[in-house]
XYZ file of C-alpha atoms in Angstrom:
700
model
C 62.178 -18.760 -48.251
C 60.061 -17.491 -45.585
C 57.613 -19.711 -43.578
C 54.365 -18.768 -45.425
C 56.457 -19.699 -48.666
C 57.251 -23.169 -47.155
C 53.561 -23.720 -46.388
C 52.413 -22.955 -49.670
C 54.777 -25.189 -51.242
C 54.377 -28.004 -48.723
C 50.624 -27.480 -49.785
C 50.830 -27.404 -53.672
C 52.710 -30.959 -53.338
C 50.059 -31.987 -51.122
C 46.987 -31.473 -53.957
C 49.360 -32.575 -56.266
C 49.858 -35.859 -54.546
C 46.142 -36.173 -53.463
C 44.954 -35.247 -56.792
C 47.504 -38.463 -58.273
C 46.199 -40.645 -55.539
C 42.346 -40.043 -56.648
C 43.165 -40.018 -60.542
C 44.678 -43.760 -59.172
C 41.590 -44.583 -56.980
C 38.598 -43.163 -59.125
C 35.615 -44.549 -57.770
C 37.419 -47.369 -56.073
C 37.721 -44.813 -53.075
C 34.093 -45.472 -51.652
C 33.642 -48.719 -53.096
C 35.425 -50.654 -50.265
C 32.946 -48.815 -47.949
C 29.516 -49.526 -46.349
C 26.734 -47.125 -46.426
C 23.200 -46.963 -44.664
C 20.395 -44.863 -46.256
C 19.569 -43.652 -42.685
C 19.195 -39.730 -42.560
C 18.107 -39.707 -46.282
C 14.739 -38.353 -46.881
C 12.583 -38.872 -50.376
C 10.514 -36.467 -51.988
C 8.792 -38.918 -53.697
C 9.673 -41.233 -56.551
C 11.149 -39.088 -59.067
C 12.148 -41.969 -61.294
C 9.663 -43.066 -63.958
C 8.592 -47.048 -64.123
C 8.963 -46.543 -67.423
C 12.257 -48.171 -68.538
C 12.452 -46.422 -71.941
C 11.371 -43.203 -73.712
C 11.506 -43.248 -77.617
C 14.048 -46.114 -77.433
C 13.144 -49.915 -77.183
C 14.223 -51.273 -73.776
C 16.488 -54.165 -75.176
C 18.217 -51.461 -77.439
C 18.718 -49.413 -74.171
C 20.002 -51.681 -71.930
C 22.698 -53.147 -74.573
C 23.991 -49.378 -74.901
C 24.162 -49.241 -71.079
C 25.832 -52.349 -70.947
C 28.265 -51.587 -74.023
C 28.745 -47.788 -72.531
C 29.643 -49.649 -69.039
C 32.362 -51.969 -70.949
C 33.597 -49.128 -72.495
C 34.121 -47.135 -69.501
C 35.941 -50.052 -67.860
C 38.322 -50.424 -70.557
C 39.459 -47.251 -71.057
C 37.147 -46.055 -74.297
C 35.891 -42.895 -72.500
C 34.976 -41.296 -75.896
C 32.751 -44.247 -77.048
C 31.169 -44.496 -73.814
C 30.647 -41.122 -73.714
C 29.145 -41.210 -77.050
C 26.532 -44.004 -76.036
C 25.563 -42.361 -72.547
C 24.907 -39.245 -74.206
C 22.942 -40.958 -76.913
C 20.338 -42.193 -73.777
C 20.062 -38.781 -72.054
C 16.102 -38.473 -71.132
C 15.652 -41.707 -72.816
C 15.987 -43.986 -70.061
C 14.529 -42.294 -66.965
C 14.726 -44.999 -64.211
C 18.702 -44.826 -65.158
C 19.042 -41.324 -65.795
C 21.026 -40.635 -62.594
C 23.512 -43.234 -63.186
C 23.412 -42.261 -67.052
C 24.576 -38.595 -65.559
C 27.215 -39.939 -63.133
C 28.950 -41.979 -65.966
C 29.378 -39.385 -68.064
C 31.097 -37.405 -65.662
C 32.690 -40.496 -65.043
C 33.988 -40.409 -68.796
C 34.975 -36.784 -68.951
C 36.939 -37.396 -65.788
C 39.245 -40.068 -67.746
C 39.099 -37.767 -70.649
C 40.461 -34.953 -67.923
C 37.739 -32.582 -68.509
C 37.199 -32.118 -64.455
C 34.983 -28.838 -65.208
C 32.613 -30.484 -67.453
C 32.434 -33.221 -65.034
C 31.748 -30.937 -62.449
C 29.225 -29.336 -64.266
C 27.416 -32.733 -64.978
C 27.668 -33.542 -61.207
C 26.251 -30.136 -59.959
C 23.524 -31.105 -62.474
C 22.823 -34.545 -61.209
C 22.770 -33.076 -57.387
C 20.404 -30.678 -58.335
C 17.993 -32.645 -60.474
C 17.738 -35.427 -57.669
C 17.831 -33.200 -54.588
C 16.943 -35.118 -51.305
C 17.919 -38.515 -52.851
C 20.952 -40.789 -52.446
C 22.096 -39.828 -55.594
C 22.289 -36.269 -54.714
C 24.765 -37.101 -52.089
C 26.665 -39.252 -54.593
C 26.549 -36.683 -57.028
C 28.461 -34.385 -54.424
C 30.771 -37.053 -53.399
C 32.110 -37.466 -56.498
C 31.765 -33.460 -57.341
C 34.000 -33.407 -54.102
C 36.878 -35.348 -55.044
C 36.952 -33.801 -58.518
C 37.421 -30.291 -56.795
C 40.496 -32.063 -54.801
C 41.750 -33.446 -58.247
C 41.614 -29.904 -59.311
C 43.535 -28.269 -56.648
C 39.928 -26.409 -55.493
C 39.811 -27.011 -51.422
C 37.261 -24.624 -50.781
C 34.880 -26.105 -53.451
C 35.749 -29.994 -52.381
C 35.164 -28.725 -48.331
C 31.696 -27.089 -49.691
C 30.769 -30.463 -51.402
C 31.971 -32.892 -48.273
C 30.492 -30.786 -45.843
C 26.610 -30.918 -47.712
C 26.807 -34.749 -47.567
C 27.251 -34.357 -43.459
C 24.007 -32.332 -43.572
C 22.061 -34.453 -45.427
C 23.170 -37.845 -44.201
C 24.855 -37.747 -41.180
C 24.706 -41.543 -40.216
C 26.118 -43.206 -43.693
C 29.404 -44.120 -44.689
C 29.042 -41.793 -47.734
C 29.266 -39.432 -44.655
C 32.625 -41.181 -43.268
C 34.379 -40.884 -46.522
C 33.978 -37.223 -46.778
C 35.229 -36.640 -43.368
C 38.603 -38.412 -44.292
C 38.566 -35.927 -47.291
C 37.600 -33.101 -44.892
C 40.514 -33.853 -42.986
C 42.837 -34.102 -45.585
C 41.843 -30.328 -46.758
C 42.096 -29.153 -43.135
C 45.596 -30.544 -42.731
C 46.836 -29.345 -45.956
C 45.133 -25.833 -44.857
C 47.109 -26.079 -41.265
C 43.751 -26.477 -39.310
C 45.221 -29.509 -37.305
C 42.348 -29.402 -34.605
C 39.796 -30.102 -37.793
C 41.886 -32.587 -39.619
C 41.818 -34.472 -36.018
C 38.213 -34.763 -35.395
C 37.592 -35.097 -38.935
C 39.812 -38.057 -38.990
C 38.880 -39.519 -35.718
C 34.967 -39.581 -37.024
C 36.114 -41.774 -39.795
C 38.000 -44.088 -37.805
C 35.208 -44.649 -35.183
C 32.730 -45.194 -37.735
C 34.832 -47.702 -40.054
C 38.045 -48.792 -38.257
C 38.764 -51.028 -41.615
C 37.663 -48.986 -44.403
C 39.447 -48.228 -47.688
C 41.001 -44.866 -46.050
C 41.760 -46.656 -42.319
C 45.871 -46.909 -42.612
C 45.993 -43.358 -43.571
C 43.452 -41.431 -41.768
C 44.954 -43.448 -38.481
C 48.619 -42.627 -39.563
C 47.642 -38.785 -40.393
C 45.825 -38.680 -36.623
C 48.961 -40.065 -35.536
C 51.063 -37.672 -36.776
C 49.322 -34.798 -36.044
C 50.853 -32.874 -33.225
C 49.096 -32.829 -29.867
C 48.166 -35.301 -27.173
C 46.288 -38.550 -28.245
C 43.506 -39.495 -26.381
C 42.309 -42.941 -25.267
C 39.982 -43.331 -28.090
C 42.456 -42.014 -30.385
C 44.915 -44.538 -29.793
C 41.859 -47.178 -29.643
C 40.711 -46.335 -33.339
C 43.937 -46.151 -34.553
C 44.837 -49.311 -32.999
C 41.838 -50.827 -34.662
C 42.699 -49.454 -38.342
C 46.302 -50.525 -37.742
C 44.768 -53.936 -36.700
C 42.518 -54.381 -39.690
C 45.114 -53.513 -42.172
C 46.953 -56.733 -40.821
C 49.797 -54.057 -38.738
C 49.356 -56.263 -35.432
C 52.777 -55.496 -33.816
C 51.980 -51.965 -34.443
C 48.635 -51.746 -33.433
C 49.345 -53.833 -29.900
C 50.345 -50.435 -27.912
C 47.618 -48.213 -29.128
C 45.209 -51.060 -28.088
C 46.593 -51.346 -24.793
C 45.415 -47.546 -24.396
C 41.960 -48.159 -25.664
C 38.869 -49.223 -23.438
C 39.392 -52.818 -23.070
C 36.157 -54.128 -23.139
C 35.995 -52.668 -26.664
C 39.297 -54.208 -28.022
C 40.048 -57.223 -25.894
C 39.586 -59.731 -28.864
C 41.847 -57.648 -31.218
C 44.350 -57.044 -28.487
C 44.613 -60.625 -27.800
C 44.813 -61.633 -31.502
C 47.446 -59.015 -32.081
C 49.426 -60.517 -29.308
C 49.183 -63.927 -30.686
C 49.733 -62.927 -34.187
C 52.855 -61.247 -33.161
C 54.196 -63.977 -31.224
C 53.470 -63.215 -27.939
C 50.715 -65.710 -27.242
C 50.948 -65.851 -23.357
C 49.890 -62.115 -23.197
C 47.464 -62.650 -25.918
C 45.824 -65.648 -24.085
C 45.624 -63.422 -20.768
C 44.241 -60.720 -22.009
C 41.628 -63.221 -24.203
C 40.852 -65.044 -20.894
C 40.439 -61.815 -19.198
C 38.209 -60.517 -21.501
C 35.541 -64.027 -21.197
C 35.026 -62.456 -17.279
C 32.936 -59.383 -18.846
C 29.569 -59.590 -20.473
C 29.839 -59.236 -24.137
C 28.257 -60.099 -27.191
C 27.975 -63.681 -28.142
C 29.821 -62.762 -31.337
C 32.891 -61.354 -29.506
C 33.155 -64.508 -26.966
C 33.164 -66.720 -29.939
C 35.790 -64.683 -31.450
C 37.977 -64.842 -28.247
C 37.583 -68.636 -27.287
C 38.231 -69.677 -31.312
C 41.236 -67.267 -30.985
C 42.218 -69.039 -27.747
C 41.540 -72.666 -29.305
C 44.011 -71.774 -32.359
C 47.479 -71.598 -30.394
C 46.577 -75.649 -29.094
C 47.729 -77.866 -32.047
C 45.867 -81.131 -30.693
C 42.387 -82.035 -29.764
C 43.393 -83.081 -26.125
C 45.220 -79.724 -25.488
C 42.223 -77.848 -26.674
C 39.799 -80.131 -24.552
C 41.855 -79.222 -21.315
C 42.137 -75.794 -22.078
C 38.116 -75.565 -22.891
C 37.712 -77.392 -19.164
C 39.960 -75.246 -17.803
C 38.159 -71.868 -18.919
C 35.142 -73.525 -17.805
C 36.624 -73.959 -14.224
C 37.069 -70.315 -13.841
C 33.316 -69.788 -14.298
C 33.568 -66.681 -17.068
C 30.485 -64.351 -17.309
C 30.386 -65.168 -21.510
C 30.764 -67.736 -23.268
C 30.332 -70.870 -20.807
C 27.455 -72.063 -23.435
C 30.074 -71.970 -26.170
C 32.672 -73.807 -24.230
C 30.456 -76.608 -23.085
C 29.576 -76.825 -26.873
C 33.161 -77.012 -28.583
C 33.355 -79.880 -25.252
C 30.655 -81.297 -26.513
C 31.765 -81.567 -30.283
C 35.034 -82.929 -29.258
C 33.862 -85.489 -27.035
C 32.111 -88.966 -27.477
C 29.698 -91.599 -25.656
C 28.866 -90.440 -22.127
C 31.073 -87.864 -22.060
C 29.739 -85.688 -25.054
C 26.083 -86.356 -23.402
C 27.262 -84.943 -19.616
C 28.526 -81.699 -21.375
C 25.284 -81.651 -23.080
C 23.344 -82.062 -20.200
C 25.711 -79.137 -18.956
C 24.824 -76.811 -21.490
C 20.846 -77.359 -21.300
C 20.684 -76.786 -17.158
C 22.804 -73.901 -17.322
C 21.840 -72.557 -20.647
C 18.719 -73.244 -21.607
C 18.295 -70.446 -24.222
C 21.595 -70.318 -25.691
C 22.072 -70.738 -29.724
C 23.330 -74.263 -29.110
C 20.466 -75.949 -27.044
C 18.251 -77.014 -29.347
C 20.730 -79.312 -31.296
C 22.019 -80.431 -27.672
C 18.404 -81.197 -26.546
C 18.048 -83.209 -29.856
C 21.313 -85.580 -29.380
C 20.008 -86.231 -26.030
C 16.467 -87.454 -27.495
C 17.847 -89.856 -29.679
C 19.267 -92.175 -27.581
C 15.744 -92.251 -25.598
C 14.027 -92.842 -29.059
C 16.593 -95.703 -30.063
C 15.791 -97.279 -26.565
C 12.216 -97.714 -27.308
C 11.079 -95.524 -24.480
C 8.623 -93.833 -26.520
C 6.775 -92.022 -23.779
C 9.906 -90.267 -22.692
C 10.576 -89.573 -26.142
C 7.433 -87.954 -27.046
C 7.540 -86.182 -23.577
C 10.729 -84.743 -24.787
C 9.948 -84.273 -28.383
C 6.818 -81.686 -26.926
C 9.221 -79.841 -24.572
C 11.450 -79.452 -27.493
C 8.935 -78.075 -30.144
C 7.713 -75.916 -27.173
C 11.083 -74.032 -26.211
C 12.357 -74.267 -29.943
C 9.904 -74.047 -32.480
C 12.022 -72.222 -35.054
C 15.623 -73.725 -34.711
C 17.111 -76.023 -36.911
C 16.356 -79.343 -34.614
C 13.007 -78.703 -34.752
C 12.058 -80.563 -38.063
C 14.086 -83.380 -36.977
C 12.187 -83.621 -33.735
C 8.779 -83.402 -35.390
C 9.587 -86.142 -38.141
C 11.118 -88.563 -35.449
C 7.769 -87.893 -33.334
C 5.552 -88.757 -36.599
C 7.779 -91.548 -37.246
C 6.957 -93.009 -33.476
C 3.579 -92.371 -33.996
C 3.199 -94.169 -37.520
C 5.211 -97.235 -36.247
C 2.286 -97.040 -33.008
C -0.358 -97.605 -35.756
C -1.735 -93.881 -35.211
C -1.376 -92.982 -39.198
C -3.987 -89.926 -39.012
C -1.723 -88.444 -36.028
C 1.214 -89.002 -38.079
C 0.225 -87.841 -41.259
C -1.144 -84.963 -39.584
C 2.431 -84.160 -37.923
C 4.144 -84.627 -41.138
C 1.930 -82.558 -42.979
C 2.585 -79.707 -40.344
C 6.213 -80.306 -41.209
C 5.789 -80.054 -44.738
C 3.642 -76.866 -44.037
C 5.799 -74.992 -41.190
C 9.624 -75.650 -42.603
C 9.054 -75.890 -46.746
C 12.484 -76.431 -48.432
C 14.411 -78.193 -45.100
C 15.576 -81.897 -45.581
C 12.663 -82.863 -43.266
C 9.925 -81.274 -45.005
C 10.773 -83.087 -48.191
C 10.744 -86.411 -46.565
C 7.760 -85.659 -44.853
C 6.039 -84.752 -48.209
C 7.730 -88.434 -49.918
C 6.208 -90.265 -47.123
C 2.637 -88.631 -47.650
C 2.817 -89.465 -51.210
C 3.743 -92.571 -50.605
C 7.222 -92.396 -52.554
C 9.111 -95.542 -51.813
C 12.284 -94.437 -53.558
C 12.675 -91.001 -51.711
C 16.538 -91.299 -52.386
C 16.743 -92.550 -55.594
C 18.020 -89.772 -58.414
C 17.641 -89.589 -62.357
C 20.109 -90.382 -64.489
C 19.736 -88.577 -67.898
C 18.083 -85.568 -66.148
C 18.346 -82.403 -68.765
C 19.175 -78.852 -67.321
C 16.037 -76.489 -68.228
C 16.954 -74.034 -71.230
C 19.748 -71.729 -69.906
C 17.401 -68.289 -70.041
C 14.909 -70.329 -67.530
C 18.120 -71.447 -65.462
C 18.919 -67.929 -63.880
C 15.246 -66.810 -63.794
C 15.191 -64.270 -61.418
C 12.752 -61.261 -61.642
C 14.453 -58.085 -61.599
C 11.801 -56.325 -60.237
C 11.373 -58.819 -57.946
C 14.750 -58.616 -56.016
C 14.926 -54.551 -56.422
C 11.890 -54.785 -54.053
C 14.192 -55.340 -51.373
C 16.140 -52.041 -51.670
C 13.726 -51.011 -49.174
C 13.263 -46.985 -50.758
C 11.249 -46.180 -53.517
C 13.360 -43.687 -55.126
C 16.060 -46.355 -55.490
C 13.778 -49.365 -56.552
C 13.298 -48.240 -60.362
C 16.893 -47.783 -60.763
C 17.656 -50.979 -59.197
C 15.042 -52.995 -61.132
C 16.731 -51.580 -64.164
C 20.567 -52.241 -63.265
C 19.609 -56.018 -62.578
C 17.440 -56.224 -65.542
C 20.556 -54.821 -67.729
C 23.124 -57.158 -65.292
C 24.975 -54.067 -64.308
C 26.246 -55.718 -60.876
C 28.996 -53.172 -60.863
C 26.850 -50.437 -60.745
C 24.482 -52.164 -58.513
C 27.421 -52.647 -56.140
C 28.571 -48.990 -56.356
C 24.951 -47.955 -55.519
C 24.930 -50.563 -52.192
C 27.937 -49.336 -51.254
C 27.108 -45.590 -51.622
C 24.032 -45.516 -49.942
C 23.860 -48.539 -47.388
C 25.508 -49.114 -44.199
C 26.868 -52.269 -42.566
C 24.134 -54.226 -43.808
C 22.837 -53.404 -47.145
C 19.909 -55.278 -48.196
C 20.920 -58.954 -48.651
C 18.992 -59.987 -51.530
C 20.809 -56.762 -53.870
C 24.309 -57.677 -52.187
C 23.890 -61.809 -52.819
C 22.753 -60.674 -56.662
C 25.859 -58.825 -56.823
C 28.351 -61.270 -55.626
C 26.837 -63.797 -57.636
C 27.056 -61.781 -61.035
C 30.507 -61.567 -60.132
C 30.571 -65.483 -59.756
C 31.672 -64.648 -56.317
C 29.251 -67.638 -55.265
C 30.632 -68.320 -51.690
C 29.830 -64.942 -50.804
C 26.584 -64.941 -52.305
C 25.244 -68.241 -50.872
C 26.099 -66.930 -47.535
C 24.623 -63.673 -47.554
C 21.328 -65.248 -48.608
C 21.849 -68.117 -46.711
C 22.384 -65.734 -43.555
C 19.507 -63.746 -44.456
C 16.866 -66.526 -44.753
C 18.035 -67.745 -41.706
C 17.560 -65.007 -39.356
C 14.169 -64.818 -40.801
C 13.701 -68.389 -39.759
C 14.469 -67.646 -36.293
C 11.948 -65.620 -36.333
C 9.155 -67.915 -37.432
C 9.246 -66.762 -41.281
C 10.391 -69.208 -43.703
C 10.696 -67.182 -46.914
C 9.867 -69.080 -49.744
C 10.424 -66.308 -52.395
C 11.821 -68.369 -55.299
C 14.032 -65.296 -56.299
C 15.951 -65.707 -53.222
C 15.384 -69.600 -53.723
C 17.183 -69.352 -57.197
C 20.461 -67.394 -55.683
C 20.576 -70.016 -52.923
C 20.791 -72.929 -55.095
C 21.974 -71.408 -58.347
C 23.524 -73.550 -61.416
C 27.152 -72.462 -62.393
C 29.361 -74.634 -64.473
C 26.307 -76.335 -65.303
C 27.355 -77.205 -69.287
C 30.334 -79.061 -67.878
C 28.212 -80.310 -65.150
C 25.495 -82.246 -67.642
C 28.585 -82.860 -69.978
C 30.236 -85.240 -66.921
C 27.053 -86.276 -65.507
C 25.725 -87.484 -68.715
C 28.892 -89.392 -69.858
C 28.785 -91.281 -66.348
C 24.938 -91.601 -65.881
C 24.490 -89.294 -63.129
C 22.126 -86.747 -62.277
C 23.096 -83.354 -63.282
C 21.389 -81.988 -60.477
C 23.022 -84.673 -57.590
C 26.175 -83.201 -58.864
C 24.954 -79.616 -58.460
C 23.835 -80.123 -55.231
C 27.395 -82.189 -53.576
C 29.429 -79.080 -55.261
C 27.425 -76.883 -54.076
C 27.572 -78.550 -50.318
C 31.429 -78.977 -51.082
C 32.953 -76.151 -52.158
C 30.374 -73.054 -52.182
C 31.160 -73.215 -56.150
C 34.333 -71.573 -55.516
C 37.039 -73.291 -57.734
C 40.085 -72.442 -55.686
C 38.807 -74.159 -52.010
C 40.890 -76.412 -50.391
C 39.889 -77.808 -47.254
C 42.013 -78.877 -44.054
C 42.617 -81.848 -45.559
C 43.655 -80.620 -48.492
C 40.815 -81.959 -50.625
C 40.854 -78.875 -53.886
C 38.463 -77.587 -56.105
C 35.123 -77.639 -56.761
C 34.202 -81.384 -56.034
C 37.020 -81.329 -53.184
C 38.980 -84.334 -54.370
C 42.002 -85.501 -52.291
C 44.910 -85.188 -54.581
C 45.761 -89.299 -54.031
C 41.965 -90.299 -55.020
C 42.293 -87.700 -57.561
C 45.214 -89.287 -59.208
C 43.867 -92.385 -59.533
C 40.533 -91.233 -60.921
C 42.607 -89.374 -63.760
C 44.748 -92.888 -64.728
C 41.069 -94.297 -65.181
C 40.111 -91.214 -67.301
C 43.635 -91.595 -69.324
C 44.080 -88.139 -68.522
C 47.578 -87.304 -69.572
C 50.003 -85.166 -67.683
C 47.826 -85.011 -64.763
C 49.019 -82.878 -61.854
C 47.564 -81.693 -58.494
C 47.298 -77.944 -59.478
C 44.806 -79.202 -62.124
C 42.407 -79.872 -59.589
C 41.737 -76.039 -59.512
C 40.570 -76.138 -63.021
C 36.786 -76.424 -63.204
C 36.502 -78.650 -65.749
C 39.271 -80.906 -64.961
C 38.098 -81.309 -61.437
C 34.376 -81.912 -62.297
C 35.415 -84.600 -64.888
C 37.379 -86.428 -61.929
C 34.780 -85.623 -59.386
C 31.559 -86.893 -61.419
C 33.870 -89.893 -62.525
C 34.682 -90.876 -58.948
C 30.979 -90.608 -58.077
C 30.304 -93.011 -60.895
C 32.777 -95.532 -59.089
C 30.501 -94.825 -55.872
C 27.423 -95.506 -57.485
C 28.694 -98.689 -58.880
C 30.037 -99.931 -55.776
C 26.750 -98.982 -53.899
C 24.434 -100.845 -56.564
C 23.429 -97.893 -57.789
C 22.107 -96.104 -54.431
C 22.824 -92.543 -54.454
C 22.431 -91.918 -50.515
C 25.213 -94.887 -50.406
C 27.363 -92.940 -52.799
C 27.167 -89.468 -51.106
C 27.720 -90.718 -47.819
C 30.766 -92.505 -49.029
C 31.946 -89.562 -50.802
C 32.118 -88.034 -47.734
C 33.004 -90.583 -45.044
C 34.555 -92.824 -48.029
C 33.714 -96.047 -49.462
C 35.092 -98.167 -47.014
C 33.239 -96.333 -43.876
C 30.085 -96.645 -46.058
C 30.374 -100.357 -46.656
C 30.907 -101.302 -43.205
C 27.853 -98.991 -42.107
C 26.165 -100.519 -44.604
C 26.648 -104.029 -43.284
C 26.319 -103.050 -39.360
C 23.870 -100.281 -39.025
C 20.112 -100.767 -38.499
C 17.465 -100.032 -41.252
C 19.533 -99.817 -44.666
C 16.628 -101.680 -46.725
C 14.021 -101.194 -43.806
C 13.821 -97.688 -42.600
C 16.742 -95.570 -44.309
C 15.738 -92.725 -42.136
C 16.985 -94.845 -39.243
C 19.966 -96.272 -41.054
C 21.088 -92.316 -41.875
C 20.470 -90.816 -38.272
C 22.408 -93.944 -37.020
C 25.619 -92.962 -38.967
C 28.553 -92.602 -36.146
C 30.165 -90.114 -37.951
C 28.399 -86.383 -37.626
C 29.793 -85.128 -40.624
C 28.737 -87.759 -42.882
C 25.503 -87.907 -41.320
C 24.892 -84.528 -42.315
C 26.252 -84.681 -45.466
C 23.875 -86.741 -46.735
C 21.137 -84.819 -45.271
C 22.453 -81.651 -46.488
C 23.424 -83.155 -50.251
C 19.895 -84.570 -50.705
C 18.351 -81.156 -49.124
C 20.129 -79.377 -51.878
C 19.048 -81.680 -54.431
C 15.277 -81.560 -54.020
C 15.478 -78.247 -53.768
C 17.287 -78.143 -57.045
C 14.646 -80.681 -58.901
C 11.446 -78.331 -57.427
C 13.391 -74.862 -58.721
C 14.373 -76.414 -61.974
C 11.880 -78.679 -63.214
C 13.135 -80.179 -66.530
């Protein structure tokens, strides 16, 4: 066989292989990518705001859900019939109806029919994100059908529409494969390079990196850099190292150092990371570098010695973080000294506000009122939107109240409540203004609101955060029909590294990925807080304070005479509702029970055959966790604040604090602030902040 014939055979094998791979990947080929709307233009909102035409809204949504379930379960014929029934009757979701019809035809082996539908979809929704989605799926269909020129045309069209999206990056991967199959190595290298430069940790990164590496010809430093990053993100640390070493050091130093440490080359890795700190580099990078360095030292003493050594070298980056870590690992005068260094050298650091508060608290306790008020005014001026600002304002108001200046104090309490709603000290301010003499009291016997009310978020209220008129109606209908997978697909198809957090949070929550959902919404709201904007959107707050496992919590709380919202708040703090959570101290499950504690409580409950893995069972964990909370309430005469503190610090420690610390009966705020364990001190505040938010959001 001649060389030309051999090339044809190789190309045929390639298309067979790629087609089979795509059948396995399906739509998941883009599902892990991150996409951005940049580059799309809208020709106006083409989607009707009416949910349905000629069909009851509830029926339409039920049909759509049933069709999605059938398609996911491999019943493509049934799904296709349902989608075709909705044609033209569900304007807001018509593009998705068409897309899923094409999917159904693909599952039934009809690539040609799928291509016709996707072509129609692209033409109907021209200049919108749906055109790009249709073209991308159409391009993959042509790949499966061994139609390289048609596949190439579809993928290249996407790049012209939205040059900066990760949908385009996905098309570059396929264009690279097509170019290699056609013997155009230069084009293949160019496309894979573009893919890897845009998304080094994407779905196809390892394959693209391997393909780029195998292409003949010399490799540039940038080639090695993107290949090394792709291998690193794929967990191939040893293989990544030689490529990362040829990349730009200021770009890859964190990954190179961590890869060397993970490959057993700690001395070399530490040298790289320490060198990186002597460059000007973003905060998230130097934090990652310092954390990686600390991970190699087992004891607190060794970590502190290393931190001090690094600090003595006067690094260009990370000095504030080094001091913050040293401060956290120290006590007494040494802790205050590190804090003073941080405030002096880095007064605008992210860690300066909390450090400033720590320096103020001893002044308050010493009775030096004038000095405290001066420091408080300075703090509020320098850090008005910090997490510590409400705390400073609260204790400033407490001081004026103690001095008999009630009008000034009440004015500050009101400002605190108005400026920082939903935060612990804002709730305390409102309670003081309302003359609530039992603010930490909880309400055993409370019932959750009816189930439909529990998770009542407005579909339109969440969809408005899409930031694109063309998508908003579709997103609202997908949310109303609980179609989390479709919302997820659109987010990952259209947006980049930061899709709209409210929509992403909703998707995670619907998939019961509560830790991811809570972090996304928390960080989103926190970014606004730092700019002085406190968002009080009930839709977002209900996602920040969801009610998973409410049936089990209600049953166990009732049996143990506890307020279910207190259990919910404590569980949220302990595990972010992750039933598989395990702490560094080996506390397990939703309510983070230590196996030794759980074993004893299981005996109280006469739980036969209990073993440690049972703590990962939500029902068992809740049963034992609530019973332990009941024990703590009994131990502390029904005082929920002491019970919550004892849950974190241990009943023995809380017992000692209750006897030795000031204010338990006369000024509980002072008692909480005086707890020597920072973790337990903050734990009480966090749990009760959650509790009060729950009670406010879900009146029962």
